DNA sequence: TAGGCCATCTGGTCCT
DNA sequence: AGGACCAGATGGCCTA
């Protein structure tokens, strides 16, 4: 049990006769005494009022004569205090769980919002069917690879990284694998790209070692997730980058 | 109706 | 200590 809960519970036990600390425990009251206590208006002046059952002013009811009854009463009070302690423990756990659930819900909503944002920048399909989460991730993965490959091929045609400068706004340049220094040429950028996990080969389908040729991967050429509008045709069916599908 | 996808709850673990 | 993250469980909804 967490220390804070123990502290709270011991505090509750010590202050069990105080009505001021029980205002949020009305759902866990165990008997009429507790209800009666809570019905007392919280008074800022003076000690809390404790309503007790029985007849405190009955003549002849001395302490010695009522000793066995007192012991029973003490036991009953201890029992009620324990019930209230467990109720508070349950209440605190419940409260934390509810808050944690709320945070978790919020977190998943944020995650879904990010996925929606990702979907919005991916090419859409004619049937306009919404990509599932896993499809979105796989498609984005492959789409990024295809874009990078487009740049790589373009840089081969325009040495010196000119294609990157023409095709990409400055803020996007760091997003793709690029040359480590301005002095790097297209070849070194390409080799850098090849070092990335995405760049197994330029012609993956002709390469038996490519993930594209592996049965471990579900998607392949012809799958709609491999069609990237606006990209060179020779890239449409070459996808060396696959997310393993289990 | 079975299977896929999803949202939510939940308890455990890790991190700050 | 509290929040973030994660994975399993569960139930609802939809579609073939």
PDB file of C-alpha atoms (C1' of nucleotides) in Angstrom:
ATOM      1  CA  UNK A   1       0.000   0.000   0.000  1.00  0.00           C
ATOM      2  CA  UNK A   2       1.403   3.422  -0.898  1.00  0.00           C
ATOM      3  CA  UNK A   3       2.626   5.505   1.984  1.00  0.00           C
ATOM      4  CA  UNK A   4       0.273   8.320   1.145  1.00  0.00           C
ATOM      5  CA  UNK A   5      -2.708   6.062   1.403  1.00  0.00           C
ATOM      6  CA  UNK A   6      -1.532   4.714   4.704  1.00  0.00           C
ATOM      7  CA  UNK A   7      -1.053   8.245   5.944  1.00  0.00           C
ATOM      8  CA  UNK A   8      -4.477   9.232   4.762  1.00  0.00           C
ATOM      9  CA  UNK A   9      -6.047   6.234   6.386  1.00  0.00           C
ATOM     10  CA  UNK A  10      -4.318   6.719   9.696  1.00  0.00           C
ATOM     11  CA  UNK A  11      -5.300  10.357   9.567  1.00  0.00           C
ATOM     12  CA  UNK A  12      -8.837   9.303   8.935  1.00  0.00           C
ATOM     13  CA  UNK A  13      -8.812   6.905  11.852  1.00  0.00           C
ATOM     14  CA  UNK A  14      -7.432   9.572  14.168  1.00  0.00           C
ATOM     15  CA  UNK A  15      -9.943  12.113  12.972  1.00  0.00           C
ATOM     16  CA  UNK A  16     -12.852   9.776  12.620  1.00  0.00           C
ATOM     17  CA  UNK A  17     -14.879  11.753  15.090  1.00  0.00           C
ATOM     18  CA  UNK A  18     -14.514  14.907  13.050  1.00  0.00           C
ATOM     19  CA  UNK A  19     -17.259  15.711  10.611  1.00  0.00           C
ATOM     20  CA  UNK A  20     -15.064  18.108   8.662  1.00  0.00           C
ATOM     21  CA  UNK A  21     -13.007  15.363   7.028  1.00  0.00           C
ATOM     22  CA  UNK A  22     -15.866  13.166   5.966  1.00  0.00           C
ATOM     23  CA  UNK A  23     -17.719  15.429   3.610  1.00  0.00           C
ATOM     24  CA  UNK A  24     -16.678  13.400   0.563  1.00  0.00           C
ATOM     25  CA  UNK A  25     -17.326  10.025   2.097  1.00  0.00           C
ATOM     26  CA  UNK A  26     -21.082  10.111   2.147  1.00  0.00           C
ATOM     27  CA  UNK A  27     -21.140   7.241  -0.284  1.00  0.00           C
ATOM     28  CA  UNK A  28     -19.371   5.013   2.214  1.00  0.00           C
ATOM     29  CA  UNK A  29     -21.304   5.718   5.385  1.00  0.00           C
ATOM     30  CA  UNK A  30     -22.057   2.565   7.206  1.00  0.00           C
ATOM     31  CA  UNK A  31     -24.725   3.429   9.699  1.00  0.00           C
ATOM     32  CA  UNK A  32     -27.135   6.028  10.930  1.00  0.00           C
ATOM     33  CA  UNK A  33     -24.513   7.534  13.203  1.00  0.00           C
ATOM     34  CA  UNK A  34     -22.378   8.553  10.272  1.00  0.00           C
ATOM     35  CA  UNK A  35     -25.364   9.905   8.418  1.00  0.00           C
ATOM     36  CA  UNK A  36     -26.382  11.897  11.400  1.00  0.00           C
ATOM     37  CA  UNK A  37     -22.871  13.309  11.710  1.00  0.00           C
ATOM     38  CA  UNK A  38     -22.814  14.383   8.118  1.00  0.00           C
ATOM     39  CA  UNK A  39     -26.183  15.991   8.420  1.00  0.00           C
ATOM     40  CA  UNK A  40     -24.770  18.304  11.032  1.00  0.00           C
ATOM     41  CA  UNK A  41     -23.894  21.619   9.409  1.00  0.00           C
ATOM     42  CA  UNK A  42     -20.144  22.096   9.302  1.00  0.00           C
ATOM     43  CA  UNK A  43     -19.447  24.563  12.029  1.00  0.00           C
ATOM     44  CA  UNK A  44     -16.330  26.659  11.830  1.00  0.00           C
ATOM     45  CA  UNK A  45     -16.667  27.641  15.460  1.00  0.00           C
ATOM     46  CA  UNK A  46     -16.323  25.095  18.182  1.00  0.00           C
ATOM     47  CA  UNK A  47     -15.567  21.395  18.096  1.00  0.00           C
ATOM     48  CA  UNK A  48     -17.384  19.035  15.751  1.00  0.00           C
ATOM     49  CA  UNK A  49     -20.635  17.699  17.100  1.00  0.00           C
ATOM     50  CA  UNK A  50     -20.785  13.955  17.587  1.00  0.00           C
ATOM     51  CA  UNK A  51     -24.201  12.379  17.735  1.00  0.00           C
ATOM     52  CA  UNK A  52     -24.194   9.141  19.671  1.00  0.00           C
ATOM     53  CA  UNK A  53     -26.784   6.476  19.896  1.00  0.00           C
ATOM     54  CA  UNK A  54     -28.222   5.454  23.172  1.00  0.00           C
ATOM     55  CA  UNK A  55     -29.124   7.543  26.158  1.00  0.00           C
ATOM     56  CA  UNK A  56     -26.067   9.290  27.512  1.00  0.00           C
ATOM     57  CA  UNK A  57     -27.956  10.785  30.397  1.00  0.00           C
ATOM     58  CA  UNK A  58     -29.641   7.679  31.730  1.00  0.00           C
ATOM     59  CA  UNK A  59     -29.498   7.637  35.518  1.00  0.00           C
ATOM     60  CA  UNK A  60     -27.662   4.764  37.099  1.00  0.00           C
ATOM     61  CA  UNK A  61     -25.612   3.882  34.061  1.00  0.00           C
ATOM     62  CA  UNK A  62     -22.222   4.203  35.704  1.00  0.00           C
ATOM     63  CA  UNK A  63     -18.930   3.455  33.878  1.00  0.00           C
ATOM     64  CA  UNK A  64     -18.147   0.421  35.974  1.00  0.00           C
ATOM     65  CA  UNK A  65     -21.550  -1.066  35.486  1.00  0.00           C
ATOM     66  CA  UNK A  66     -21.286  -0.639  31.694  1.00  0.00           C
ATOM     67  CA  UNK A  67     -17.748  -1.982  31.240  1.00  0.00           C
ATOM     68  CA  UNK A  68     -18.683  -4.970  29.048  1.00  0.00           C
ATOM     69  CA  UNK A  69     -20.907  -2.740  26.959  1.00  0.00           C
ATOM     70  CA  UNK A  70     -18.055  -0.264  26.555  1.00  0.00           C
ATOM     71  CA  UNK A  71     -15.803  -2.993  25.294  1.00  0.00           C
ATOM     72  CA  UNK A  72     -18.447  -4.012  22.799  1.00  0.00           C
ATOM     73  CA  UNK A  73     -18.939  -0.394  21.818  1.00  0.00           C
ATOM     74  CA  UNK A  74     -15.188   0.041  21.321  1.00  0.00           C
ATOM     75  CA  UNK A  75     -15.131  -3.013  19.133  1.00  0.00           C
ATOM     76  CA  UNK A  76     -18.021  -1.715  17.111  1.00  0.00           C
ATOM     77  CA  UNK A  77     -16.304   1.644  16.659  1.00  0.00           C
ATOM     78  CA  UNK A  78     -13.084  -0.016  15.596  1.00  0.00           C
ATOM     79  CA  UNK A  79     -15.024  -2.065  13.118  1.00  0.00           C
ATOM     80  CA  UNK A  80     -16.753   0.976  11.717  1.00  0.00           C
ATOM     81  CA  UNK A  81     -13.447   2.870  11.509  1.00  0.00           C
ATOM     82  CA  UNK A  82     -11.915  -0.016   9.622  1.00  0.00           C
ATOM     83  CA  UNK A  83     -14.816  -0.091   7.204  1.00  0.00           C
ATOM     84  CA  UNK A  84     -14.450   3.635   6.675  1.00  0.00           C
ATOM     85  CA  UNK A  85     -10.704   3.270   6.166  1.00  0.00           C
ATOM     86  CA  UNK A  86     -11.209   0.614   3.550  1.00  0.00           C
ATOM     87  CA  UNK A  87     -13.895   2.722   1.963  1.00  0.00           C
ATOM     88  CA  UNK A  88     -11.552   5.684   1.798  1.00  0.00           C
ATOM     89  CA  UNK A  89      -8.805   3.516   0.378  1.00  0.00           C
ATOM     90  CA  UNK A  90     -11.230   2.356  -2.255  1.00  0.00           C
ATOM     91  CA  UNK A  91     -12.305   5.938  -2.816  1.00  0.00           C
ATOM     92  CA  UNK A  92      -8.743   7.175  -3.247  1.00  0.00           C
ATOM     93  CA  UNK A  93      -7.853   4.337  -5.561  1.00  0.00           C
ATOM     94  CA  UNK A  94     -10.992   4.963  -7.541  1.00  0.00           C
ATOM     95  CA  UNK A  95     -10.259   8.661  -7.756  1.00  0.00           C
ATOM     96  CA  UNK A  96      -6.732   8.047  -9.015  1.00  0.00           C
ATOM     97  CA  UNK A  97      -7.952   5.446 -11.469  1.00  0.00           C
ATOM     98  CA  UNK A  98     -10.538   7.842 -12.855  1.00  0.00           C
ATOM     99  CA  UNK A  99      -7.873  10.520 -13.269  1.00  0.00           C
ATOM    100  CA  UNK A 100      -5.494   8.039 -14.882  1.00  0.00           C
ATOM    101  CA  UNK A 101      -8.252   6.894 -17.226  1.00  0.00           C
ATOM    102  CA  UNK A 102      -8.871  10.487 -18.190  1.00  0.00           C
ATOM    103  CA  UNK A 103      -5.204  11.056 -18.916  1.00  0.00           C
ATOM    104  CA  UNK A 104      -4.996   7.857 -20.903  1.00  0.00           C
ATOM    105  CA  UNK A 105      -8.063   8.809 -22.929  1.00  0.00           C
ATOM    106  CA  UNK A 106      -6.537  12.180 -23.617  1.00  0.00           C
ATOM    107  CA  UNK A 107      -3.254  10.619 -24.600  1.00  0.00           C
ATOM    108  CA  UNK A 108      -4.955   8.299 -27.063  1.00  0.00           C
ATOM    109  CA  UNK A 109      -6.943  11.212 -28.478  1.00  0.00           C
ATOM    110  CA  UNK A 110      -3.683  13.081 -29.061  1.00  0.00           C
ATOM    111  CA  UNK A 111      -2.227  10.028 -30.687  1.00  0.00           C
ATOM    112  CA  UNK A 112      -5.252   9.730 -32.962  1.00  0.00           C
ATOM    113  CA  UNK A 113      -5.039  13.422 -33.805  1.00  0.00           C
ATOM    114  CA  UNK A 114      -1.430  12.919 -34.827  1.00  0.00           C
ATOM    115  CA  UNK A 115      -2.462   9.969 -36.965  1.00  0.00           C
ATOM    116  CA  UNK A 116      -5.159  12.086 -38.589  1.00  0.00           C
ATOM    117  CA  UNK A 117      -2.581  14.778 -39.307  1.00  0.00           C
ATOM    118  CA  UNK A 118      -0.374  12.136 -40.848  1.00  0.00           C
ATOM    119  CA  UNK A 119      -3.256  10.855 -42.976  1.00  0.00           C
ATOM    120  CA  UNK A 120      -3.952  14.369 -44.176  1.00  0.00           C
ATOM    121  CA  UNK A 121      -0.494  14.724 -45.705  1.00  0.00           C
ATOM    122  CA  UNK A 122      -0.529  11.322 -47.360  1.00  0.00           C
ATOM    123  CA  UNK A 123      -1.920  10.904 -50.840  1.00  0.00           C
ATOM    124  CA  UNK A 124      -5.551   9.931 -50.711  1.00  0.00           C
ATOM    125  CA  UNK A 125      -7.137   7.104 -52.605  1.00  0.00           C
ATOM    126  CA  UNK A 126     -10.011   7.242 -55.069  1.00  0.00           C
ATOM    127  CA  UNK A 127     -12.308   5.192 -52.890  1.00  0.00           C
ATOM    128  CA  UNK A 128     -11.580   7.654 -50.110  1.00  0.00           C
ATOM    129  CA  UNK A 129     -11.563   4.916 -47.539  1.00  0.00           C
ATOM    130  CA  UNK A 130      -9.899   5.976 -44.371  1.00  0.00           C
ATOM    131  CA  UNK A 131      -6.638   4.259 -43.710  1.00  0.00           C
ATOM    132  CA  UNK A 132      -6.510   2.240 -40.551  1.00  0.00           C
ATOM    133  CA  UNK A 133      -3.856   3.105 -38.030  1.00  0.00           C
ATOM    134  CA  UNK A 134      -1.472   0.409 -39.086  1.00  0.00           C
ATOM    135  CA  UNK A 135      -2.066   1.174 -42.760  1.00  0.00           C
ATOM    136  CA  UNK A 136      -1.354   4.839 -42.133  1.00  0.00           C
ATOM    137  CA  UNK A 137       1.954   4.043 -40.500  1.00  0.00           C
ATOM    138  CA  UNK A 138       3.009   1.592 -43.181  1.00  0.00           C
ATOM    139  CA  UNK A 139       1.950   3.890 -45.960  1.00  0.00           C
ATOM    140  CA  UNK A 140       3.742   6.870 -44.428  1.00  0.00           C
ATOM    141  CA  UNK A 141       6.857   4.784 -44.016  1.00  0.00           C
ATOM    142  CA  UNK A 142       6.825   3.746 -47.640  1.00  0.00           C
ATOM    143  CA  UNK A 143       5.774   7.148 -48.878  1.00  0.00           C
ATOM    144  CA  UNK A 144       8.694   8.815 -47.137  1.00  0.00           C
ATOM    145  CA  UNK A 145      10.998   6.312 -48.662  1.00  0.00           C
ATOM    146  CA  UNK A 146       9.571   6.990 -52.114  1.00  0.00           C
ATOM    147  CA  UNK A 147       9.997  10.728 -51.679  1.00  0.00           C
ATOM    148  CA  UNK A 148      13.561  10.264 -50.542  1.00  0.00           C
ATOM    149  CA  UNK A 149      14.202   7.990 -53.461  1.00  0.00           C
ATOM    150  CA  UNK A 150      12.780  10.588 -55.799  1.00  0.00           C
ATOM    151  CA  UNK A 151      15.250  13.092 -54.471  1.00  0.00           C
ATOM    152  CA  UNK A 152      18.072  10.635 -54.743  1.00  0.00           C
ATOM    153  CA  UNK A 153      17.319   9.944 -58.384  1.00  0.00           C
ATOM    154  CA  UNK A 154      16.877  13.617 -59.068  1.00  0.00           C
ATOM    155  CA  UNK A 155      20.205  14.386 -57.473  1.00  0.00           C
ATOM    156  CA  UNK A 156      21.814  11.821 -59.687  1.00  0.00           C
ATOM    157  CA  UNK A 157      20.533  13.814 -62.633  1.00  0.00           C
ATOM    158  CA  UNK A 158      21.457  17.120 -61.034  1.00  0.00           C
ATOM    159  CA  UNK A 159      24.733  16.665 -59.175  1.00  0.00           C
ATOM    160  CA  UNK A 160      25.523  18.864 -56.237  1.00  0.00           C
ATOM    161  CA  UNK A 161      22.255  18.435 -54.422  1.00  0.00           C
ATOM    162  CA  UNK A 162      20.518  20.868 -56.736  1.00  0.00           C
ATOM    163  CA  UNK A 163      17.428  18.700 -56.828  1.00  0.00           C
ATOM    164  CA  UNK A 164      17.110  18.824 -53.091  1.00  0.00           C
ATOM    165  CA  UNK A 165      17.389  22.576 -53.141  1.00  0.00           C
ATOM    166  CA  UNK A 166      14.798  22.875 -55.871  1.00  0.00           C
ATOM    167  CA  UNK A 167      12.332  20.339 -54.603  1.00  0.00           C
ATOM    168  CA  UNK A 168      12.451  20.952 -50.912  1.00  0.00           C
ATOM    169  CA  UNK A 169      11.715  24.077 -48.937  1.00  0.00           C
ATOM    170  CA  UNK A 170      14.627  24.869 -46.605  1.00  0.00           C
ATOM    171  CA  UNK A 171      12.806  23.747 -43.494  1.00  0.00           C
ATOM    172  CA  UNK A 172      12.247  20.302 -44.999  1.00  0.00           C
ATOM    173  CA  UNK A 173      15.810  19.582 -45.913  1.00  0.00           C
ATOM    174  CA  UNK A 174      16.776  18.271 -42.498  1.00  0.00           C
ATOM    175  CA  UNK A 175      13.849  15.892 -42.581  1.00  0.00           C
ATOM    176  CA  UNK A 176      15.403  13.619 -45.151  1.00  0.00           C
ATOM    177  CA  UNK A 177      18.707  11.885 -45.122  1.00  0.00           C
ATOM    178  CA  UNK A 178      21.181  14.311 -46.524  1.00  0.00           C
ATOM    179  CA  UNK A 179      24.858  14.997 -46.890  1.00  0.00           C
ATOM    180  CA  UNK A 180      26.750  15.548 -43.676  1.00  0.00           C
ATOM    181  CA  UNK A 181      28.350  18.694 -45.043  1.00  0.00           C
ATOM    182  CA  UNK A 182      27.713  21.144 -47.851  1.00  0.00           C
ATOM    183  CA  UNK A 183      30.720  19.728 -49.616  1.00  0.00           C
ATOM    184  CA  UNK A 184      29.069  16.376 -50.006  1.00  0.00           C
ATOM    185  CA  UNK A 185      27.885  15.468 -53.426  1.00  0.00           C
ATOM    186  CA  UNK A 186      24.915  13.494 -54.541  1.00  0.00           C
ATOM    187  CA  UNK A 187      26.826  10.252 -54.390  1.00  0.00           C
ATOM    188  CA  UNK A 188      27.691  10.606 -50.748  1.00  0.00           C
ATOM    189  CA  UNK A 189      24.147  11.643 -49.965  1.00  0.00           C
ATOM    190  CA  UNK A 190      22.931   8.567 -51.760  1.00  0.00           C
ATOM    191  CA  UNK A 191      25.312   6.390 -49.840  1.00  0.00           C
ATOM    192  CA  UNK A 192      24.168   8.048 -46.644  1.00  0.00           C
ATOM    193  CA  UNK A 193      20.635   7.256 -47.575  1.00  0.00           C
ATOM    194  CA  UNK A 194      21.658   3.722 -48.309  1.00  0.00           C
ATOM    195  CA  UNK A 195      22.958   3.473 -44.782  1.00  0.00           C
ATOM    196  CA  UNK A 196      19.514   4.208 -43.446  1.00  0.00           C
ATOM    197  CA  UNK A 197      17.250   1.321 -42.570  1.00  0.00           C
ATOM    198  CA  UNK A 198      15.024   2.366 -45.423  1.00  0.00           C
ATOM    199  CA  UNK A 199      17.471   2.086 -48.219  1.00  0.00           C
ATOM    200  CA  UNK A 200      18.034  -1.555 -48.760  1.00  0.00           C
ATOM    201  CA  UNK A 201      18.557  -1.142 -52.470  1.00  0.00           C
ATOM    202  CA  UNK A 202      17.664   1.033 -55.359  1.00  0.00           C
ATOM    203  CA  UNK A 203      15.965  -1.826 -57.151  1.00  0.00           C
ATOM    204  CA  UNK A 204      14.539  -3.895 -54.380  1.00  0.00           C
ATOM    205  CA  UNK A 205      12.396  -6.174 -56.440  1.00  0.00           C
ATOM    206  CA  UNK A 206      15.335  -7.324 -58.469  1.00  0.00           C
ATOM    207  CA  UNK A 207      17.300  -7.826 -55.322  1.00  0.00           C
ATOM    208  CA  UNK A 208      16.423 -11.137 -53.683  1.00  0.00           C
ATOM    209  CA  UNK A 209      17.750  -9.863 -50.386  1.00  0.00           C
ATOM    210  CA  UNK A 210      15.361  -6.982 -50.378  1.00  0.00           C
ATOM    211  CA  UNK A 211      12.576  -7.025 -47.841  1.00  0.00           C
ATOM    212  CA  UNK A 212      10.247  -6.611 -50.769  1.00  0.00           C
ATOM    213  CA  UNK A 213      11.077 -10.114 -51.855  1.00  0.00           C
ATOM    214  CA  UNK A 214      10.457 -11.567 -48.448  1.00  0.00           C
ATOM    215  CA  UNK A 215       7.269 -13.325 -47.517  1.00  0.00           C
ATOM    216  CA  UNK A 216       7.504 -11.629 -44.158  1.00  0.00           C
ATOM    217  CA  UNK A 217       5.951  -8.586 -45.686  1.00  0.00           C
ATOM    218  CA  UNK A 218       2.354  -8.372 -46.605  1.00  0.00           C
ATOM    219  CA  UNK A 219       2.295  -5.496 -49.042  1.00  0.00           C
ATOM    220  CA  UNK A 220       3.850  -5.595 -52.424  1.00  0.00           C
ATOM    221  CA  UNK A 221       3.692  -4.033 -55.862  1.00  0.00           C
ATOM    222  CA  UNK A 222       0.128  -3.598 -56.946  1.00  0.00           C
ATOM    223  CA  UNK A 223      -1.050  -2.940 -53.439  1.00  0.00           C
ATOM    224  CA  UNK A 224      -2.765   0.436 -53.373  1.00  0.00           C
ATOM    225  CA  UNK A 225      -0.501   1.501 -50.545  1.00  0.00           C
ATOM    226  CA  UNK A 226       2.347   1.473 -53.023  1.00  0.00           C
ATOM    227  CA  UNK A 227       0.858   3.957 -55.391  1.00  0.00           C
ATOM    228  CA  UNK A 228       2.262   7.404 -54.785  1.00  0.00           C
ATOM    229  CA  UNK A 229       0.639  10.073 -56.961  1.00  0.00           C
ATOM    230  CA  UNK A 230       3.065  12.588 -58.323  1.00  0.00           C
ATOM    231  CA  UNK A 231       6.103  10.412 -58.063  1.00  0.00           C
ATOM    232  CA  UNK A 232       8.100   9.126 -60.992  1.00  0.00           C
ATOM    233  CA  UNK A 233       6.573   6.025 -62.498  1.00  0.00           C
ATOM    234  CA  UNK A 234       9.680   4.007 -62.035  1.00  0.00           C
ATOM    235  CA  UNK A 235       9.225   4.443 -58.320  1.00  0.00           C
ATOM    236  CA  UNK A 236       5.654   3.374 -58.125  1.00  0.00           C
ATOM    237  CA  UNK A 237       6.422  -0.279 -57.835  1.00  0.00           C
ATOM    238  CA  UNK A 238       9.769  -0.231 -56.179  1.00  0.00           C
ATOM    239  CA  UNK A 239       9.550  -0.235 -52.469  1.00  0.00           C
ATOM    240  CA  UNK A 240      12.534  -1.484 -50.583  1.00  0.00           C
ATOM    241  CA  UNK A 241      11.173  -0.241 -47.324  1.00  0.00           C
ATOM    242  CA  UNK A 242       8.659  -2.395 -45.585  1.00  0.00           C
ATOM    243  CA  UNK A 243       7.418  -2.558 -42.097  1.00  0.00           C
ATOM    244  CA  UNK A 244       7.338  -6.198 -41.138  1.00  0.00           C
ATOM    245  CA  UNK A 245       3.847  -7.515 -40.868  1.00  0.00           C
ATOM    246  CA  UNK A 246       3.109 -10.064 -38.222  1.00  0.00           C
TER     247      UNK A 246
ATOM    248  C1'  DT B   1     -22.002 -14.613 -37.764  1.00  0.00           C
ATOM    249  C1'  DA B   2     -17.021 -14.308 -37.652  1.00  0.00           C
ATOM    250  C1'  DG B   3     -13.416 -11.232 -37.967  1.00  0.00           C
ATOM    251  C1'  DG B   4     -11.332  -6.631 -38.041  1.00  0.00           C
ATOM    252  C1'  DC B   5     -10.950  -2.221 -36.071  1.00  0.00           C
ATOM    253  C1'  DC B   6     -11.501   0.837 -32.488  1.00  0.00           C
ATOM    254  C1'  DA B   7     -12.235   3.129 -27.849  1.00  0.00           C
ATOM    255  C1'  DT B   8     -11.869   2.526 -23.217  1.00  0.00           C
ATOM    256  C1'  DC B   9     -10.492   0.613 -18.853  1.00  0.00           C
ATOM    257  C1'  DT B  10      -6.982  -1.336 -16.135  1.00  0.00           C
ATOM    258  C1'  DG B  11      -2.743  -2.605 -13.734  1.00  0.00           C
ATOM    259  C1'  DG B  12       2.118  -2.695 -14.219  1.00  0.00           C
ATOM    260  C1'  DT B  13       6.432  -0.378 -15.200  1.00  0.00           C
ATOM    261  C1'  DC B  14       9.373   3.416 -16.201  1.00  0.00           C
ATOM    262  C1'  DC B  15      10.674   8.152 -15.923  1.00  0.00           C
ATOM    263  C1'  DT B  16      11.062  12.851 -14.081  1.00  0.00           C
TER     264       DT B  16
ATOM    265  C1'  DA C   1       4.917  10.783  -5.841  1.00  0.00           C
ATOM    266  C1'  DG C   2       2.670  11.478  -9.869  1.00  0.00           C
ATOM    267  C1'  DG C   3       2.434  11.246 -14.686  1.00  0.00           C
ATOM    268  C1'  DA C   4       3.592   8.903 -19.095  1.00  0.00           C
ATOM    269  C1'  DC C   5       3.741   4.860 -21.446  1.00  0.00           C
ATOM    270  C1'  DC C   6       2.524   0.228 -22.479  1.00  0.00           C
ATOM    271  C1'  DA C   7       0.038  -4.040 -23.250  1.00  0.00           C
ATOM    272  C1'  DG C   8      -3.874  -7.002 -22.215  1.00  0.00           C
ATOM    273  C1'  DA C   9      -8.891  -7.384 -21.705  1.00  0.00           C
ATOM    274  C1'  DT C  10     -13.388  -6.179 -23.030  1.00  0.00           C
ATOM    275  C1'  DG C  11     -17.257  -4.662 -25.533  1.00  0.00           C
ATOM    276  C1'  DG C  12     -19.321  -2.057 -29.453  1.00  0.00           C
ATOM    277  C1'  DC C  13     -19.670  -1.254 -34.302  1.00  0.00           C
ATOM    278  C1'  DC C  14     -19.205  -2.458 -39.008  1.00  0.00           C
ATOM    279  C1'  DT C  15     -18.620  -5.397 -43.020  1.00  0.00           C
ATOM    280  C1'  DA C  16     -18.091  -9.478 -45.918  1.00  0.00           C
TER     281       DA C  16
END
